[in-house]
Amino acid sequence: MRRWDLFCRVVDNFGDIGVCWRLARQLAEEHRQDVRLWVDDLTSFSRLCPSIATAADSQRVGSIEIRHWSADFPVVNAADVVIEAFACELPASYIDAMARRELAPVWINLEYLSAEDWVEDCHLLASPQTNSRLTKHFFFPGFTPRTGGVLRERDLLADRAAFDSAAEGEFWSTLGIPPRSADEIRVALFCYENAALPELLRAWSEGPQRVRLLVTPGAATAQVERWFGRVFLGAGPLEADFLTAHGLPFLPQATFDRLLWACDVNFVRGEDSFVRAQWAQRPFVWQIYPQAENAHRVKLEAFLACYLAELKVPGAAEAVRRCWLAWNFGGEIAAAWWDFAENRQSVERYAKDWASQLDQAGNLANNLVCFVNGT
Ligand code: TRH
C-alpha cells in the first residue's frame, strides 16, 4: 500500500472536486491505497458529499483523510505519490518536503480531459524540475487506450445494468417526482448560463411531445425560473403547456449519477457530468466549459469526431452534431432539438457501444496505479 497525497483547488464550479473525490474514493476503496485529499474549498465539497464538516481542518470519510488546504500550509511528510490535480500548484513547503525524501515521490499532474489528438503525445511526458531531483509527469485523461482513460468505478457498469424500471420508479419516488407517463420524454438539465435555453424551453412548451424537465440548482434553475417568471416552490413543478419543469436540490454525487441513468436525455456540462452521461448510456447534449476566443470549439469538435465516428445510422450523427453546436454556439436550437429527439432511439443504442469503446481506454484510477507501480 502506498501513501497518496491528492491536491485539489476548486477554481469555480464543481468539476475539480467532483473528479478528485471520485478518484480518491477509487484509489482507497478499490486499490486499498492510503489516501489524503487536500481541498481548499470544503463548502463546495460538502455539496457533493454532505457528510463533510466544512469547518474541520482534518477529518475522515471512510478510510480517506480529508485536509483543508489553507494558505497557512502545515509541516507534513510528503507522500509516496503526489497528485497535483489540474495544475493546481503545490505549496512550496510541500515541494521541499518531497525533495527531502530519500526516495523521490511519483509526482503527477492530472490534466483536464480532452479528445484532441495531441493528448496521446503528451500523456506521461516527464518534466524534470530545475534545481531538484524531482520529476513531474503529465497524466492526461482521454478516450483512447494511449491516454489515461476516464474515471469509472469498478462496479459502475454492473450497477448501471441492474438499474431496472423498478429501481428507476423507486428513484423518482424518493425525489418526489411523479412516475413516468408513456407520452413524455424525461430530460435532465445541468448547464451553464446558455443563450439557447429560452428558445429550447419555448420549443418544449409548444410540443408536440410532453417534456418533463429535471432542473439542477444554479445556472439552470435561475434561467428556467426567469423564463417562467416564477420560482420553484418545494416539490411543485412549473408548467407551460407541453413542458413541466421540476427544480431539484443539489444531489449527492451517487444520486446525481442515477439521475442521468433515469432520464431519457441528459444535458450535462464541464468534465465530470460529461463523463457520467457517457456511462449512463443515454443520449446526451454537452455544454463545454467556455473559454476565451471560442478555444473550446476545437475541443468540442475533437470529441464529436471521436464520439460519432462509429454512429452509422443515416442522419443520427448529423442530428447529434447539429444539436450540440446549436446548444454551444448558437443556431436553430428548436429544429435541432426535434431532429435529435427523432434520432433518440438510434443514439441510445449507440450509447451502449460507445460505453464499451470507452471502457477499452481503461479506467483512470487503474491506469494511475499501474503507472505508479511501473506495470
Ligand atoms: O461544475 P462543472 O461546470 O465543472 C467545471 C468543469 O470540470 C471544467 O472542466 C472545469 O474547468 C471547471 O469546472 C472549473 O461541471 P462538471 O465537471 O460536470 O462537475 C459537476 C460535478 O458536480 C460532478 O461531479 C457532478 C456533481 N453534481 C452533483 O454531485 N450533484 C448535483 O446535483 C449536480 C448538479 C452536480
Short mmCIF file of C-alpha atoms and ligand atoms in Angstrom, two decimals:
data_model
loop_
_atom_site.label_atom_id
_atom_site.label_comp_id
_atom_site.label_asym_id
_atom_site.label_seq_id
_atom_site.Cartn_x
_atom_site.Cartn_y
_atom_site.Cartn_z
CA MET A 1 0.00 0.00 0.00
CA ARG A 2 1.34 3.44 -0.91
CA ARG A 3 0.56 6.79 0.64
CA TRP A 4 -1.03 9.25 -1.80
CA ASP A 5 -1.48 13.00 -1.39
CA LEU A 6 -4.07 14.38 -3.75
CA PHE A 7 -4.26 18.19 -4.09
CA CYS A 8 -7.41 19.90 -5.35
CA ARG A 9 -8.11 23.60 -5.78
CA VAL A 10 -11.72 24.47 -6.56
CA VAL A 11 -11.35 27.05 -9.34
CA ASP A 12 -15.07 27.53 -9.79
CA ASN A 13 -17.98 25.13 -10.14
CA PHE A 14 -17.80 21.52 -9.04
CA GLY A 15 -15.78 19.67 -11.68
CA ASP A 16 -12.38 19.83 -9.98
CA ILE A 17 -13.59 18.44 -6.68
CA GLY A 18 -16.03 16.12 -8.49
CA VAL A 19 -13.17 14.40 -10.30
CA CYS A 20 -10.79 14.42 -7.29
CA TRP A 21 -13.37 12.97 -4.93
CA ARG A 22 -14.21 10.10 -7.29
CA LEU A 23 -10.52 9.42 -7.81
CA ALA A 24 -9.74 9.49 -4.07
CA ARG A 25 -12.54 7.02 -3.38
CA GLN A 26 -11.49 4.65 -6.11
CA LEU A 27 -7.85 4.66 -5.00
CA ALA A 28 -8.87 3.99 -1.40
CA GLU A 29 -11.77 1.61 -1.86
CA GLU A 30 -10.78 -0.32 -4.97
CA HIS A 31 -6.98 -0.19 -4.79
CA ARG A 32 -6.59 -0.12 -1.00
CA GLN A 33 -4.26 2.87 -1.13
CA ASP A 34 -3.74 5.22 1.80
CA VAL A 35 -5.21 8.50 0.53
CA ARG A 36 -5.04 12.02 1.92
CA LEU A 37 -7.06 14.58 -0.02
CA TRP A 38 -6.22 18.31 0.31
CA VAL A 39 -9.10 20.59 -0.71
CA ASP A 40 -9.14 24.40 -0.50
CA ASP A 41 -12.94 24.75 -0.53
CA LEU A 42 -14.79 22.40 1.81
CA THR A 43 -18.11 24.16 1.24
CA SER A 44 -18.21 23.18 -2.43
CA PHE A 45 -17.01 19.72 -1.47
CA SER A 46 -19.81 19.32 1.09
CA ARG A 47 -22.44 19.76 -1.63
CA LEU A 48 -21.24 16.62 -3.39
CA CYS A 49 -20.56 14.79 -0.15
CA PRO A 50 -22.93 16.06 2.56
CA SER A 51 -21.04 14.37 5.42
CA ILE A 52 -18.08 16.78 5.03
CA ALA A 53 -17.66 19.09 8.05
CA THR A 54 -16.89 22.42 6.40
CA ALA A 55 -15.01 23.89 9.39
CA ALA A 56 -12.75 20.92 10.10
CA ASP A 57 -9.03 21.14 9.28
CA SER A 58 -8.82 17.40 9.28
CA GLN A 59 -11.47 14.67 9.07
CA ARG A 60 -12.00 11.19 7.73
CA VAL A 61 -14.64 9.99 5.32
CA GLY A 62 -14.38 6.22 5.21
CA SER A 63 -10.67 5.47 5.03
CA ILE A 64 -9.83 8.78 3.31
CA GLU A 65 -8.20 11.57 5.26
CA ILE A 66 -9.52 14.96 4.17
CA ARG A 67 -7.42 18.02 4.94
CA HIS A 68 -8.43 21.61 4.48
CA TRP A 69 -5.80 23.17 2.19
CA SER A 70 -5.44 26.64 3.69
CA ALA A 71 -2.95 29.40 2.91
CA ASP A 72 -1.05 28.51 6.05
CA PHE A 73 0.13 25.07 4.91
CA PRO A 74 1.26 22.81 7.79
CA VAL A 75 4.56 20.94 8.04
CA VAL A 76 3.87 17.40 6.83
CA ASN A 77 5.80 14.49 5.39
CA ALA A 78 5.40 14.10 1.65
CA ALA A 79 3.62 11.00 0.41
CA ASP A 80 4.90 8.27 -1.94
CA VAL A 81 2.64 9.52 -4.73
CA VAL A 82 1.60 13.14 -5.18
CA ILE A 83 -1.24 14.12 -7.48
CA GLU A 84 -1.44 17.78 -8.43
CA ALA A 85 -4.90 18.00 -9.94
CA PHE A 86 -5.36 20.35 -12.89
CA ALA A 87 -2.04 22.17 -12.39
CA CYS A 88 -3.21 23.47 -9.00
CA GLU A 89 0.36 24.36 -7.87
CA LEU A 90 1.59 22.60 -4.77
CA PRO A 91 2.63 24.62 -1.72
CA ALA A 92 6.37 25.45 -1.86
CA SER A 93 6.95 23.91 1.57
CA TYR A 94 5.38 20.67 0.38
CA ILE A 95 7.66 20.56 -2.68
CA ASP A 96 10.61 20.99 -0.29
CA ALA A 97 9.29 18.06 1.74
CA MET A 98 9.10 16.00 -1.45
CA ALA A 99 12.70 16.86 -2.30
CA ARG A 100 13.85 15.86 1.19
CA ARG A 101 12.53 12.31 0.85
CA GLU A 102 15.12 9.60 0.40
CA LEU A 103 13.11 8.12 -2.45
CA ALA A 104 11.61 10.86 -4.62
CA PRO A 105 7.81 10.63 -4.76
CA VAL A 106 6.00 9.90 -8.00
CA TRP A 107 4.69 13.35 -8.88
CA ILE A 108 1.78 13.51 -11.30
CA ASN A 109 -0.01 16.47 -12.77
CA LEU A 110 -3.50 15.25 -13.56
CA GLU A 111 -4.75 17.23 -16.56
CA TYR A 112 -8.19 18.13 -17.90
CA LEU A 113 -9.97 15.68 -20.19
CA SER A 114 -9.76 16.23 -23.92
CA ALA A 115 -10.27 14.22 -27.11
CA GLU A 116 -7.74 16.29 -29.06
CA ASP A 117 -5.04 14.36 -30.95
CA TRP A 118 -2.06 15.89 -29.15
CA VAL A 119 -3.21 14.35 -25.86
CA GLU A 120 -1.79 10.93 -26.84
CA ASP A 121 1.62 12.52 -27.45
CA CYS A 122 1.67 14.42 -24.18
CA HIS A 123 0.29 11.70 -21.93
CA LEU A 124 3.02 10.58 -19.47
CA LEU A 125 5.56 13.16 -20.59
CA ALA A 126 8.18 13.75 -17.91
CA SER A 127 9.16 17.21 -16.79
CA PRO A 128 12.39 17.17 -14.74
CA GLN A 129 12.31 20.06 -12.25
CA THR A 130 15.16 22.53 -12.25
CA ASN A 131 17.32 22.65 -9.14
CA SER A 132 15.91 19.42 -7.74
CA ARG A 133 15.91 15.71 -8.43
CA LEU A 134 12.12 15.71 -8.69
CA THR A 135 10.32 14.89 -11.92
CA LYS A 136 6.73 15.73 -12.67
CA HIS A 137 4.71 13.57 -15.08
CA PHE A 138 1.72 14.74 -17.09
CA PHE A 139 -1.20 12.38 -16.93
CA PHE A 140 -3.92 13.05 -19.49
CA PRO A 141 -7.37 11.53 -19.21
CA GLY A 142 -8.79 10.69 -22.62
CA PHE A 143 -10.86 8.45 -24.81
CA THR A 144 -8.29 6.13 -26.38
CA PRO A 145 -6.01 3.40 -25.00
CA ARG A 146 -2.98 5.68 -25.46
CA THR A 147 -4.35 8.16 -22.89
CA GLY A 148 -5.14 7.85 -19.18
CA GLY A 149 -8.79 6.90 -19.82
CA VAL A 150 -11.66 8.27 -17.71
CA LEU A 151 -12.85 7.54 -14.21
CA ARG A 152 -15.08 4.52 -13.78
CA GLU A 153 -15.82 2.77 -10.52
CA ARG A 154 -15.23 -0.98 -10.62
CA ASP A 155 -18.93 -1.81 -10.20
CA LEU A 156 -20.32 1.05 -12.25
CA LEU A 157 -21.36 -0.90 -15.33
CA ALA A 158 -22.90 -3.68 -13.25
CA ASP A 159 -24.78 -1.16 -11.09
CA ARG A 160 -25.94 0.64 -14.22
CA ALA A 161 -27.17 -2.62 -15.77
CA ALA A 162 -29.03 -3.50 -12.56
CA PHE A 163 -30.89 -0.17 -12.55
CA ASP A 164 -34.14 -1.51 -13.98
CA SER A 165 -37.56 0.08 -14.21
CA ALA A 166 -38.42 -0.89 -10.61
CA ALA A 167 -35.24 0.80 -9.35
CA GLU A 168 -36.00 3.78 -11.53
CA GLY A 169 -39.54 4.03 -10.16
CA GLU A 170 -38.18 3.99 -6.62
CA PHE A 171 -35.61 6.63 -7.55
CA TRP A 172 -38.28 9.03 -8.80
CA SER A 173 -40.44 8.47 -5.78
CA THR A 174 -37.52 9.26 -3.42
CA LEU A 175 -37.09 12.56 -5.26
CA GLY A 176 -40.83 13.27 -5.06
CA ILE A 177 -41.16 13.24 -8.87
CA PRO A 178 -44.25 11.54 -10.39
CA PRO A 179 -43.83 8.21 -12.18
CA ARG A 180 -43.31 8.22 -15.92
CA SER A 181 -46.22 8.58 -18.28
CA ALA A 182 -46.00 6.84 -21.66
CA ASP A 183 -46.16 10.02 -23.73
CA GLU A 184 -43.40 12.02 -22.04
CA ILE A 185 -39.71 12.41 -22.54
CA ARG A 186 -37.68 12.99 -19.35
CA VAL A 187 -34.79 15.39 -19.63
CA ALA A 188 -32.12 16.34 -17.05
CA LEU A 189 -30.77 19.87 -17.33
CA PHE A 190 -27.31 20.71 -15.95
CA CYS A 191 -25.80 23.65 -17.80
CA TYR A 192 -24.07 27.00 -17.60
CA GLU A 193 -26.00 30.15 -18.47
CA ASN A 194 -26.95 29.31 -22.05
CA ALA A 195 -28.25 31.70 -24.70
CA ALA A 196 -30.10 28.86 -26.47
CA LEU A 197 -32.11 27.79 -23.42
CA PRO A 198 -35.08 30.23 -23.66
CA GLU A 199 -35.70 29.15 -27.25
CA LEU A 200 -35.45 25.49 -26.29
CA LEU A 201 -37.89 25.96 -23.40
CA ARG A 202 -40.29 27.60 -25.81
CA ALA A 203 -39.97 24.69 -28.25
CA TRP A 204 -40.56 22.18 -25.47
CA SER A 205 -43.64 24.08 -24.26
CA GLU A 206 -45.12 24.07 -27.75
CA GLY A 207 -44.91 20.31 -28.14
CA PRO A 208 -45.90 18.04 -29.82
CA GLN A 209 -44.20 15.80 -27.22
CA ARG A 210 -44.55 16.22 -23.46
CA VAL A 211 -41.25 17.09 -21.81
CA ARG A 212 -40.66 16.60 -18.10
CA LEU A 213 -37.58 18.61 -17.22
CA LEU A 214 -35.42 17.94 -14.16
CA VAL A 215 -33.59 21.14 -13.44
CA THR A 216 -30.40 21.18 -11.38
CA PRO A 217 -29.62 24.06 -9.00
CA GLY A 218 -27.53 27.05 -10.03
CA ALA A 219 -27.43 28.47 -13.54
CA ALA A 220 -30.03 26.06 -14.97
CA THR A 221 -32.59 26.80 -12.25
CA ALA A 222 -32.00 30.55 -12.44
CA GLN A 223 -32.57 30.61 -16.20
CA VAL A 224 -35.61 28.32 -16.13
CA GLU A 225 -37.21 30.40 -13.36
CA ARG A 226 -36.55 33.56 -15.34
CA TRP A 227 -38.20 32.07 -18.40
CA PHE A 228 -41.30 31.04 -16.45
CA GLY A 229 -41.31 34.32 -14.48
CA ARG A 230 -41.85 32.21 -11.34
CA VAL A 231 -39.65 30.35 -8.87
CA PHE A 232 -39.72 26.69 -7.89
CA LEU A 233 -41.53 26.26 -4.59
CA GLY A 234 -40.83 22.99 -2.79
CA ALA A 235 -41.55 19.97 -4.97
CA GLY A 236 -44.18 21.84 -7.02
CA PRO A 237 -43.40 21.93 -10.76
CA LEU A 238 -43.62 24.89 -13.14
CA GLU A 239 -45.83 24.19 -16.14
CA ALA A 240 -46.28 25.66 -19.61
CA ASP A 241 -48.43 23.58 -21.97
CA PHE A 242 -46.31 20.57 -23.03
CA LEU A 243 -43.47 21.43 -20.62
CA THR A 244 -43.34 20.50 -16.93
CA ALA A 245 -40.22 21.53 -15.01
CA HIS A 246 -39.14 20.32 -11.57
CA GLY A 247 -36.45 22.11 -9.53
CA LEU A 248 -34.05 19.65 -7.94
CA PRO A 249 -31.91 20.15 -4.85
CA PHE A 250 -28.16 19.61 -5.24
CA LEU A 251 -27.88 15.83 -5.13
CA PRO A 252 -25.08 13.78 -3.58
CA GLN A 253 -22.77 12.60 -6.34
CA ALA A 254 -24.02 8.99 -6.43
CA THR A 255 -27.62 10.20 -6.65
CA PHE A 256 -26.70 12.59 -9.43
CA ASP A 257 -25.31 9.62 -11.40
CA ARG A 258 -28.63 7.86 -11.02
CA LEU A 259 -30.50 10.90 -12.25
CA LEU A 260 -28.58 10.53 -15.52
CA TRP A 261 -29.43 6.81 -15.67
CA ALA A 262 -33.12 7.57 -15.10
CA CYS A 263 -33.61 10.31 -17.71
CA ASP A 264 -34.13 9.79 -21.45
CA VAL A 265 -31.83 12.64 -22.43
CA ASN A 266 -29.21 14.40 -20.32
CA PHE A 267 -27.94 17.91 -20.77
CA VAL A 268 -24.58 17.94 -18.99
CA ARG A 269 -21.57 20.25 -18.81
CA GLY A 270 -17.91 20.61 -17.88
CA GLU A 271 -15.98 17.41 -17.38
CA ASP A 272 -17.28 15.06 -14.73
CA SER A 273 -21.01 15.10 -15.56
CA PHE A 274 -19.98 14.83 -19.23
CA VAL A 275 -18.22 11.55 -18.46
CA ARG A 276 -21.04 10.31 -16.27
CA ALA A 277 -23.50 10.95 -19.10
CA GLN A 278 -21.44 8.61 -21.26
CA TRP A 279 -21.50 5.87 -18.63
CA ALA A 280 -25.26 6.44 -18.25
CA GLN A 281 -25.62 5.14 -21.80
CA ARG A 282 -28.30 7.64 -22.68
CA PRO A 283 -28.38 10.26 -25.43
CA PHE A 284 -26.81 13.44 -24.09
CA VAL A 285 -26.08 17.02 -25.03
CA TRP A 286 -22.82 18.50 -23.74
CA GLN A 287 -22.24 22.12 -22.88
CA ILE A 288 -18.48 22.50 -22.82
CA TYR A 289 -16.82 24.79 -20.26
CA PRO A 290 -16.48 28.06 -22.22
CA GLN A 291 -13.04 29.50 -22.84
CA ALA A 292 -11.84 32.82 -24.26
CA GLU A 293 -11.97 33.30 -28.03
CA ASN A 294 -14.04 30.16 -28.56
CA ALA A 295 -10.98 27.98 -27.83
CA HIS A 296 -13.38 25.35 -26.54
CA ARG A 297 -14.84 24.85 -30.01
CA VAL A 298 -11.79 22.85 -31.13
CA LYS A 299 -12.13 20.67 -28.06
CA LEU A 300 -15.82 20.09 -28.67
CA GLU A 301 -15.27 19.27 -32.35
CA ALA A 302 -12.49 16.82 -31.38
CA PHE A 303 -14.84 14.97 -29.07
CA LEU A 304 -17.68 14.95 -31.60
CA ALA A 305 -15.38 13.44 -34.23
CA CYS A 306 -14.28 10.71 -31.85
CA TYR A 307 -17.73 10.03 -30.35
CA LEU A 308 -19.64 9.96 -33.61
CA ALA A 309 -17.10 8.05 -35.71
CA GLU A 310 -18.97 4.76 -35.45
CA LEU A 311 -22.55 6.09 -35.38
CA LYS A 312 -23.53 4.93 -38.85
CA VAL A 313 -27.34 5.22 -38.75
CA PRO A 314 -28.19 7.71 -41.52
CA GLY A 315 -28.87 11.17 -40.12
CA ALA A 316 -28.18 10.29 -36.48
CA ALA A 317 -24.63 11.61 -36.18
CA GLU A 318 -25.61 14.78 -38.01
CA ALA A 319 -28.56 15.28 -35.64
CA VAL A 320 -26.30 14.98 -32.58
CA ARG A 321 -23.72 17.31 -34.07
CA ARG A 322 -26.26 19.92 -35.05
CA CYS A 323 -27.95 19.93 -31.66
CA TRP A 324 -24.64 20.16 -29.75
CA LEU A 325 -23.38 23.00 -31.94
CA ALA A 326 -26.62 24.95 -31.60
CA TRP A 327 -26.56 24.41 -27.82
CA ASN A 328 -22.97 25.66 -27.51
CA PHE A 329 -22.53 28.20 -30.28
CA GLY A 330 -25.98 29.33 -31.38
CA GLY A 331 -28.17 28.27 -34.29
CA GLU A 332 -31.63 26.82 -34.75
CA ILE A 333 -31.90 25.01 -31.42
CA ALA A 334 -35.63 24.19 -31.70
CA ALA A 335 -35.30 22.41 -35.06
CA ALA A 336 -32.03 20.83 -33.96
CA TRP A 337 -33.66 19.51 -30.79
CA TRP A 338 -36.60 17.83 -32.55
CA ASP A 339 -34.21 16.25 -35.04
CA PHE A 340 -32.12 14.98 -32.12
CA ALA A 341 -35.26 13.69 -30.36
CA GLU A 342 -36.33 11.88 -33.52
CA ASN A 343 -32.99 10.05 -33.65
CA ARG A 344 -33.08 9.27 -29.95
CA GLN A 345 -33.53 5.50 -30.24
CA SER A 346 -30.53 5.13 -32.57
CA VAL A 347 -28.39 7.35 -30.36
CA GLU A 348 -29.44 5.36 -27.30
CA ARG A 349 -28.47 2.04 -28.92
CA TYR A 350 -25.17 3.58 -29.95
CA ALA A 351 -24.57 4.91 -26.42
CA LYS A 352 -24.06 1.31 -25.26
CA ASP A 353 -21.43 0.66 -27.94
CA TRP A 354 -19.75 3.92 -27.09
CA ALA A 355 -19.56 2.96 -23.39
CA SER A 356 -17.86 -0.33 -24.36
CA GLN A 357 -15.39 1.59 -26.52
CA LEU A 358 -14.72 3.99 -23.67
CA ASP A 359 -14.04 1.07 -21.42
CA GLN A 360 -11.25 -0.07 -23.77
CA ALA A 361 -9.26 3.02 -22.77
CA GLY A 362 -9.10 1.50 -19.29
CA ASN A 363 -10.13 3.43 -16.26
CA LEU A 364 -8.17 6.37 -14.94
CA ALA A 365 -7.63 5.14 -11.38
CA ASN A 366 -6.35 1.74 -12.62
CA ASN A 367 -4.12 3.43 -15.16
CA LEU A 368 -2.65 5.70 -12.49
CA VAL A 369 -1.96 2.80 -10.15
CA CYS A 370 -0.30 0.83 -12.98
CA PHE A 371 1.85 3.83 -13.86
CA VAL A 372 2.93 4.27 -10.24
CA ASN A 373 3.67 0.56 -9.91
CA GLY A 374 5.59 0.60 -13.19
CA THR A 375 3.38 -2.16 -14.58
O1 TRH B 1 -19.28 22.09 -12.27
P1 TRH B 1 -18.70 21.96 -13.62
O2 TRH B 1 -19.04 23.00 -14.55
O3 TRH B 1 -17.13 21.85 -13.54
C1 TRH B 1 -16.25 22.51 -14.41
C2 TRH B 1 -15.55 21.54 -15.30
O4 TRH B 1 -14.96 20.47 -14.62
C3 TRH B 1 -14.49 22.26 -16.07
O5 TRH B 1 -13.75 21.35 -16.86
C4 TRH B 1 -13.58 22.97 -15.13
O6 TRH B 1 -12.62 23.65 -15.79
C5 TRH B 1 -14.40 23.92 -14.30
O7 TRH B 1 -15.38 23.21 -13.58
C6 TRH B 1 -13.56 24.69 -13.33
O8 TRH B 1 -19.20 20.58 -14.28
P2 TRH B 1 -18.77 19.08 -14.01
O9 TRH B 1 -17.36 18.86 -14.44
O10 TRH B 1 -19.78 18.26 -14.64
O11 TRH B 1 -18.82 18.87 -12.45
C7 TRH B 1 -20.00 18.87 -11.74
C8 TRH B 1 -19.90 17.92 -10.55
O12 TRH B 1 -20.97 18.15 -9.67
C9 TRH B 1 -19.95 16.45 -10.96
O13 TRH B 1 -19.08 15.69 -10.16
C10 TRH B 1 -21.39 16.07 -10.65
C11 TRH B 1 -21.64 16.91 -9.42
N1 TRH B 1 -23.05 17.18 -9.12
C12 TRH B 1 -23.62 16.52 -8.06
O14 TRH B 1 -22.94 15.70 -7.40
N2 TRH B 1 -24.92 16.79 -7.74
C13 TRH B 1 -25.69 17.66 -8.45
O15 TRH B 1 -26.87 17.86 -8.11
C14 TRH B 1 -25.10 18.31 -9.57
C15 TRH B 1 -25.91 19.28 -10.37
C16 TRH B 1 -23.76 18.07 -9.86
#
